């Protein structure tokens, strides 16, 4: 059945009120004032980040890449700045058993060409063993460099699930910024697009007008089955994995199924 905006028998649940264009424009203009204030506050926060102090550490700290151990300094690839994503890892888990949140973030960082153009390099760090990491990277089709930081102390290693920024001055290396949780969201532009839609992200924590569809829990849509149904069931995977070779619905997650 086709859903039409003026047929009450087929209308979408909790749809926005219907008004004329002039009324809509007035409401839109009112909201725009708040949006601009939000943008300007974001600019001020970014300026504050640029004024944070920094921490120096040993740039010779070794991480393990596809060609073996290399000093952390090499990750800059000759550039002065470096952004890394620290990807959580579950030892021995199948590909579909790895963290759905980290998969989401890494999927949106497959190409660093615009970072590189501004003198910024990018890499993924993880505590996984290099052999397991290499298999996962090949399966996912990632093209950015991945390095194992297993048993490496912070700020190179340490807690995972964060975006972290570094600065280089010759052979000296400094930690400048790190964020985790929803601080990682700027990487995933689709979230901002969903925030523009009338139904939003569909997460339970969102503030919805009465009658709008409610979410089913935080990040429920980051895993799905072969038919695209959001689920943490025994055949679910981080969503992008259904586009990869060998992603079959008969594989199970075992004890690594949900994090």
mmCIF file of C-alpha atoms in Angstrom:
data_model
loop_
_atom_site.group_PDB
_atom_site.id
_atom_site.type_symbol
_atom_site.label_atom_id
_atom_site.label_comp_id
_atom_site.label_asym_id
_atom_site.label_seq_id
_atom_site.Cartn_x
_atom_site.Cartn_y
_atom_site.Cartn_z
ATOM 1 C CA UNK A 1 0.000 0.000 0.000
ATOM 2 C CA UNK A 2 1.356 3.415 -0.894
ATOM 3 C CA UNK A 3 1.593 5.880 1.975
ATOM 4 C CA UNK A 4 0.381 9.374 1.128
ATOM 5 C CA UNK A 5 0.684 12.472 3.343
ATOM 6 C CA UNK A 6 -3.007 13.412 3.079
ATOM 7 C CA UNK A 7 -4.655 10.010 3.515
ATOM 8 C CA UNK A 8 -5.301 9.338 7.250
ATOM 9 C CA UNK A 9 -5.707 5.615 6.629
ATOM 10 C CA UNK A 10 -2.141 5.269 5.294
ATOM 11 C CA UNK A 11 -0.312 8.194 6.948
ATOM 12 C CA UNK A 12 3.053 7.564 8.524
ATOM 13 C CA UNK A 13 2.809 7.367 12.334
ATOM 14 C CA UNK A 14 3.572 10.562 14.224
ATOM 15 C CA UNK A 15 4.146 12.576 11.059
ATOM 16 C CA UNK A 16 4.915 16.319 11.378
ATOM 17 C CA UNK A 17 1.935 18.709 11.243
ATOM 18 C CA UNK A 18 0.883 19.822 7.764
ATOM 19 C CA UNK A 19 1.204 23.594 7.106
ATOM 20 C CA UNK A 20 1.612 25.970 4.156
ATOM 21 C CA UNK A 21 5.066 26.923 2.844
ATOM 22 C CA UNK A 22 5.108 30.377 4.497
ATOM 23 C CA UNK A 23 4.346 28.886 7.921
ATOM 24 C CA UNK A 24 7.006 26.236 7.399
ATOM 25 C CA UNK A 25 9.556 28.897 6.386
ATOM 26 C CA UNK A 26 8.859 30.954 9.515
ATOM 27 C CA UNK A 27 9.395 27.915 11.736
ATOM 28 C CA UNK A 28 12.512 26.983 9.765
ATOM 29 C CA UNK A 29 13.950 30.497 10.149
ATOM 30 C CA UNK A 30 13.355 30.377 13.900
ATOM 31 C CA UNK A 31 15.203 27.067 14.184
ATOM 32 C CA UNK A 32 18.028 28.389 12.004
ATOM 33 C CA UNK A 33 18.919 30.929 14.692
ATOM 34 C CA UNK A 34 19.519 28.074 17.135
ATOM 35 C CA UNK A 35 21.420 26.049 14.533
ATOM 36 C CA UNK A 36 23.772 28.959 13.848
ATOM 37 C CA UNK A 37 24.387 29.376 17.585
ATOM 38 C CA UNK A 38 25.184 25.659 17.763
ATOM 39 C CA UNK A 39 27.632 25.993 14.849
ATOM 40 C CA UNK A 40 29.371 28.962 16.464
ATOM 41 C CA UNK A 41 29.660 27.115 19.784
ATOM 42 C CA UNK A 42 31.224 24.220 17.883
ATOM 43 C CA UNK A 43 33.740 26.644 16.395
ATOM 44 C CA UNK A 44 34.574 27.879 19.895
ATOM 45 C CA UNK A 45 35.075 24.311 21.128
ATOM 46 C CA UNK A 46 37.391 23.581 18.208
ATOM 47 C CA UNK A 47 39.387 26.699 19.079
ATOM 48 C CA UNK A 48 39.655 25.464 22.673
ATOM 49 C CA UNK A 49 40.946 22.095 21.437
ATOM 50 C CA UNK A 50 43.692 23.889 19.545
ATOM 51 C CA UNK A 51 44.756 25.494 22.823
ATOM 52 C CA UNK A 52 44.959 22.292 24.857
ATOM 53 C CA UNK A 53 48.383 21.480 26.330
ATOM 54 C CA UNK A 54 50.236 18.481 24.911
ATOM 55 C CA UNK A 55 52.218 15.528 26.257
ATOM 56 C CA UNK A 56 55.558 14.406 24.829
ATOM 57 C CA UNK A 57 56.353 10.695 24.602
ATOM 58 C CA UNK A 58 58.919 8.480 22.938
ATOM 59 C CA UNK A 59 58.266 8.433 19.184
ATOM 60 C CA UNK A 60 60.519 5.382 18.905
ATOM 61 C CA UNK A 61 57.819 3.271 20.586
ATOM 62 C CA UNK A 62 57.322 0.258 18.329
ATOM 63 C CA UNK A 63 54.034 -0.799 16.764
ATOM 64 C CA UNK A 64 53.564 -3.768 14.430
ATOM 65 C CA UNK A 65 52.492 -3.111 10.851
ATOM 66 C CA UNK A 66 52.216 -5.320 7.765
ATOM 67 C CA UNK A 67 56.012 -5.349 7.396
ATOM 68 C CA UNK A 68 56.797 -5.912 11.052
ATOM 69 C CA UNK A 69 57.727 -3.587 13.913
ATOM 70 C CA UNK A 70 58.164 0.104 13.103
ATOM 71 C CA UNK A 71 58.601 3.188 15.310
ATOM 72 C CA UNK A 72 55.427 5.152 15.991
ATOM 73 C CA UNK A 73 57.109 8.105 14.297
ATOM 74 C CA UNK A 74 56.744 6.295 10.954
ATOM 75 C CA UNK A 75 52.945 6.570 11.132
ATOM 76 C CA UNK A 76 53.237 10.287 10.373
ATOM 77 C CA UNK A 77 54.514 9.364 6.878
ATOM 78 C CA UNK A 78 56.610 12.519 6.911
ATOM 79 C CA UNK A 79 53.683 14.785 7.778
ATOM 80 C CA UNK A 80 53.453 16.928 10.913
ATOM 81 C CA UNK A 81 50.068 15.741 12.192
ATOM 82 C CA UNK A 82 48.491 12.334 12.719
ATOM 83 C CA UNK A 83 44.977 11.161 13.580
ATOM 84 C CA UNK A 84 44.482 7.564 14.694
ATOM 85 C CA UNK A 85 41.418 5.530 15.487
ATOM 86 C CA UNK A 86 41.933 3.017 18.262
ATOM 87 C CA UNK A 87 39.876 -0.022 17.257
ATOM 88 C CA UNK A 88 38.661 -2.408 19.970
ATOM 89 C CA UNK A 89 39.568 -6.048 19.472
ATOM 90 C CA UNK A 90 38.235 -9.393 20.702
ATOM 91 C CA UNK A 91 40.915 -12.081 20.494
ATOM 92 C CA UNK A 92 39.908 -15.175 18.568
ATOM 93 C CA UNK A 93 36.521 -13.825 17.515
ATOM 94 C CA UNK A 94 35.332 -14.323 13.912
ATOM 95 C CA UNK A 95 35.075 -11.231 11.754
ATOM 96 C CA UNK A 96 31.406 -10.769 12.616
ATOM 97 C CA UNK A 97 32.270 -10.929 16.312
ATOM 98 C CA UNK A 98 34.343 -7.762 16.292
ATOM 99 C CA UNK A 99 32.951 -4.529 17.742
ATOM 100 C CA UNK A 100 30.072 -3.094 15.700
ATOM 101 C CA UNK A 101 30.778 0.437 16.940
ATOM 102 C CA UNK A 102 34.440 0.358 15.939
ATOM 103 C CA UNK A 103 33.499 -1.227 12.618
ATOM 104 C CA UNK A 104 31.132 1.675 11.981
ATOM 105 C CA UNK A 105 33.827 4.253 12.693
ATOM 106 C CA UNK A 106 36.578 2.515 10.726
ATOM 107 C CA UNK A 107 34.233 2.019 7.750
ATOM 108 C CA UNK A 108 33.888 5.780 7.418
ATOM 109 C CA UNK A 109 37.669 6.280 7.505
ATOM 110 C CA UNK A 110 38.617 4.188 4.494
ATOM 111 C CA UNK A 111 40.019 7.158 2.571
ATOM 112 C CA UNK A 112 42.223 9.841 4.132
ATOM 113 C CA UNK A 113 42.873 11.839 0.953
ATOM 114 C CA UNK A 114 41.427 15.072 2.338
ATOM 115 C CA UNK A 115 43.323 14.691 5.603
ATOM 116 C CA UNK A 116 46.513 14.044 3.658
ATOM 117 C CA UNK A 117 45.918 17.150 1.559
ATOM 118 C CA UNK A 118 45.994 19.203 4.779
ATOM 119 C CA UNK A 119 49.203 17.596 6.037
ATOM 120 C CA UNK A 120 47.515 15.041 8.301
ATOM 121 C CA UNK A 121 48.160 11.293 8.191
ATOM 122 C CA UNK A 122 45.734 8.623 9.405
ATOM 123 C CA UNK A 123 46.125 5.108 10.812
ATOM 124 C CA UNK A 124 44.156 2.540 12.794
ATOM 125 C CA UNK A 125 45.617 1.083 15.982
ATOM 126 C CA UNK A 126 44.323 -2.047 17.708
ATOM 127 C CA UNK A 127 45.376 -4.452 20.428
ATOM 128 C CA UNK A 128 44.707 -7.465 18.203
ATOM 129 C CA UNK A 129 47.443 -9.859 17.191
ATOM 130 C CA UNK A 130 48.883 -8.896 13.829
ATOM 131 C CA UNK A 131 47.863 -12.143 12.076
ATOM 132 C CA UNK A 132 44.223 -11.767 13.142
ATOM 133 C CA UNK A 133 44.231 -8.077 12.271
ATOM 134 C CA UNK A 134 45.630 -8.725 8.788
ATOM 135 C CA UNK A 135 42.868 -11.228 8.039
ATOM 136 C CA UNK A 136 40.184 -8.826 9.251
ATOM 137 C CA UNK A 137 41.565 -5.891 7.269
ATOM 138 C CA UNK A 138 41.652 -8.019 4.100
ATOM 139 C CA UNK A 139 38.090 -9.220 4.673
ATOM 140 C CA UNK A 140 36.759 -5.700 5.217
ATOM 141 C CA UNK A 141 38.667 -4.244 2.292
ATOM 142 C CA UNK A 142 40.230 -1.453 4.359
ATOM 143 C CA UNK A 143 42.925 0.526 2.564
ATOM 144 C CA UNK A 144 44.281 2.671 5.415
ATOM 145 C CA UNK A 145 47.223 1.314 7.461
ATOM 146 C CA UNK A 146 46.491 -0.782 10.554
ATOM 147 C CA UNK A 147 48.981 -1.410 13.353
ATOM 148 C CA UNK A 148 48.947 -3.720 16.346
ATOM 149 C CA UNK A 149 49.721 -1.983 19.643
ATOM 150 C CA UNK A 150 49.356 -5.097 21.755
ATOM 151 C CA UNK A 151 51.016 -4.655 25.160
ATOM 152 C CA UNK A 152 52.000 -1.064 24.260
ATOM 153 C CA UNK A 153 51.354 1.532 26.962
ATOM 154 C CA UNK A 154 49.336 4.712 26.518
ATOM 155 C CA UNK A 155 49.222 7.085 24.763
ATOM 156 C CA UNK A 156 50.084 4.838 21.789
ATOM 157 C CA UNK A 157 48.281 1.832 23.271
ATOM 158 C CA UNK A 158 45.983 1.784 26.259
ATOM 159 C CA UNK A 159 42.191 2.053 26.056
ATOM 160 C CA UNK A 160 40.629 1.539 22.644
ATOM 161 C CA UNK A 161 37.521 2.982 20.972
ATOM 162 C CA UNK A 162 38.812 6.522 20.589
ATOM 163 C CA UNK A 163 40.008 9.098 18.080
ATOM 164 C CA UNK A 164 43.403 10.478 19.073
ATOM 165 C CA UNK A 165 45.534 13.253 17.589
ATOM 166 C CA UNK A 166 49.299 13.642 17.594
ATOM 167 C CA UNK A 167 51.790 16.312 16.541
ATOM 168 C CA UNK A 168 55.364 15.836 15.307
ATOM 169 C CA UNK A 169 58.268 18.263 15.544
ATOM 170 C CA UNK A 170 61.192 16.568 13.835
ATOM 171 C CA UNK A 171 61.772 13.394 15.867
ATOM 172 C CA UNK A 172 59.731 14.634 18.836
ATOM 173 C CA UNK A 173 56.142 13.371 19.142
ATOM 174 C CA UNK A 174 53.283 14.763 21.225
ATOM 175 C CA UNK A 175 49.764 13.692 22.235
ATOM 176 C CA UNK A 176 47.387 16.617 21.668
ATOM 177 C CA UNK A 177 43.768 15.372 21.852
ATOM 178 C CA UNK A 178 41.610 12.286 22.360
ATOM 179 C CA UNK A 179 37.871 11.590 22.435
ATOM 180 C CA UNK A 180 35.658 8.528 22.723
ATOM 181 C CA UNK A 181 31.989 7.531 22.875
ATOM 182 C CA UNK A 182 29.829 10.048 21.027
ATOM 183 C CA UNK A 183 32.935 12.173 20.543
ATOM 184 C CA UNK A 184 33.697 9.803 17.649
ATOM 185 C CA UNK A 185 30.487 10.751 15.838
ATOM 186 C CA UNK A 186 31.937 13.422 13.479
ATOM 187 C CA UNK A 187 33.616 10.599 11.553
ATOM 188 C CA UNK A 188 30.257 9.033 10.651
ATOM 189 C CA UNK A 189 28.510 11.676 8.582
ATOM 190 C CA UNK A 190 25.351 9.612 8.143
ATOM 191 C CA UNK A 191 24.483 10.270 11.789
ATOM 192 C CA UNK A 192 24.283 14.015 11.122
ATOM 193 C CA UNK A 193 22.099 13.331 8.082
ATOM 194 C CA UNK A 194 19.745 11.159 10.168
ATOM 195 C CA UNK A 195 19.526 14.013 12.682
ATOM 196 C CA UNK A 196 18.035 16.146 9.874
ATOM 197 C CA UNK A 197 15.255 13.667 9.108
ATOM 198 C CA UNK A 198 11.810 13.795 10.797
ATOM 199 C CA UNK A 199 12.254 10.378 12.408
ATOM 200 C CA UNK A 200 15.880 10.932 13.447
ATOM 201 C CA UNK A 201 18.270 8.103 14.245
ATOM 202 C CA UNK A 202 15.680 5.835 15.785
ATOM 203 C CA UNK A 203 17.549 5.474 19.074
ATOM 204 C CA UNK A 204 15.763 5.157 22.413
ATOM 205 C CA UNK A 205 17.503 8.154 24.006
ATOM 206 C CA UNK A 206 16.226 10.618 21.399
ATOM 207 C CA UNK A 207 13.580 13.239 22.221
ATOM 208 C CA UNK A 208 10.677 12.547 19.843
ATOM 209 C CA UNK A 209 7.312 14.306 19.458
ATOM 210 C CA UNK A 210 4.431 12.246 20.767
ATOM 211 C CA UNK A 211 3.427 9.549 18.326
ATOM 212 C CA UNK A 212 6.740 9.337 16.481
ATOM 213 C CA UNK A 213 8.350 5.894 16.187
ATOM 214 C CA UNK A 214 10.495 5.107 19.213
ATOM 215 C CA UNK A 215 13.992 3.706 18.977
ATOM 216 C CA UNK A 216 14.923 0.205 20.013
ATOM 217 C CA UNK A 217 17.963 0.951 22.126
ATOM 218 C CA UNK A 218 21.288 2.656 21.472
ATOM 219 C CA UNK A 219 22.945 1.695 18.197
ATOM 220 C CA UNK A 220 20.486 -1.128 17.538
ATOM 221 C CA UNK A 221 20.907 -0.700 13.762
ATOM 222 C CA UNK A 222 24.690 -1.226 13.746
ATOM 223 C CA UNK A 223 24.228 -4.986 13.392
ATOM 224 C CA UNK A 224 21.881 -6.793 11.029
ATOM 225 C CA UNK A 225 21.095 -10.213 9.623
ATOM 226 C CA UNK A 226 21.366 -11.171 5.959
ATOM 227 C CA UNK A 227 17.982 -9.600 5.214
ATOM 228 C CA UNK A 228 18.986 -6.266 6.705
ATOM 229 C CA UNK A 229 16.925 -6.635 9.898
ATOM 230 C CA UNK A 230 18.550 -4.927 12.881
ATOM 231 C CA UNK A 231 19.436 -7.631 15.391
ATOM 232 C CA UNK A 232 22.094 -8.957 17.743
ATOM 233 C CA UNK A 233 20.979 -12.493 16.944
ATOM 234 C CA UNK A 234 23.263 -15.472 16.295
ATOM 235 C CA UNK A 235 23.671 -14.635 12.591
ATOM 236 C CA UNK A 236 24.079 -10.875 12.914
ATOM 237 C CA UNK A 237 27.088 -8.884 11.763
ATOM 238 C CA UNK A 238 28.278 -5.297 11.832
ATOM 239 C CA UNK A 239 26.233 -3.882 8.958
ATOM 240 C CA UNK A 240 29.058 -3.161 6.433
ATOM 241 C CA UNK A 241 30.186 -6.775 6.581
ATOM 242 C CA UNK A 242 27.259 -7.909 4.457
ATOM 243 C CA UNK A 243 28.967 -6.190 1.510
ATOM 244 C CA UNK A 244 32.183 -8.181 1.989
ATOM 245 C CA UNK A 245 33.161 -11.513 0.403
ATOM 246 C CA UNK A 246 32.285 -14.570 2.437
ATOM 247 C CA UNK A 247 29.614 -12.918 4.569
ATOM 248 C CA UNK A 248 27.180 -15.807 4.936
ATOM 249 C CA UNK A 249 24.189 -15.890 7.306
ATOM 250 C CA UNK A 250 24.975 -19.397 8.602
ATOM 251 C CA UNK A 251 28.022 -18.332 10.606
ATOM 252 C CA UNK A 252 27.404 -17.808 14.320
ATOM 253 C CA UNK A 253 28.855 -15.395 16.852
ATOM 254 C CA UNK A 254 29.233 -17.561 19.920
ATOM 255 C CA UNK A 255 30.239 -15.753 23.094
ATOM 256 C CA UNK A 256 31.453 -12.672 21.197
ATOM 257 C CA UNK A 257 27.996 -11.846 19.843
ATOM 258 C CA UNK A 258 27.245 -8.602 21.666
ATOM 259 C CA UNK A 259 29.420 -5.994 23.324
#
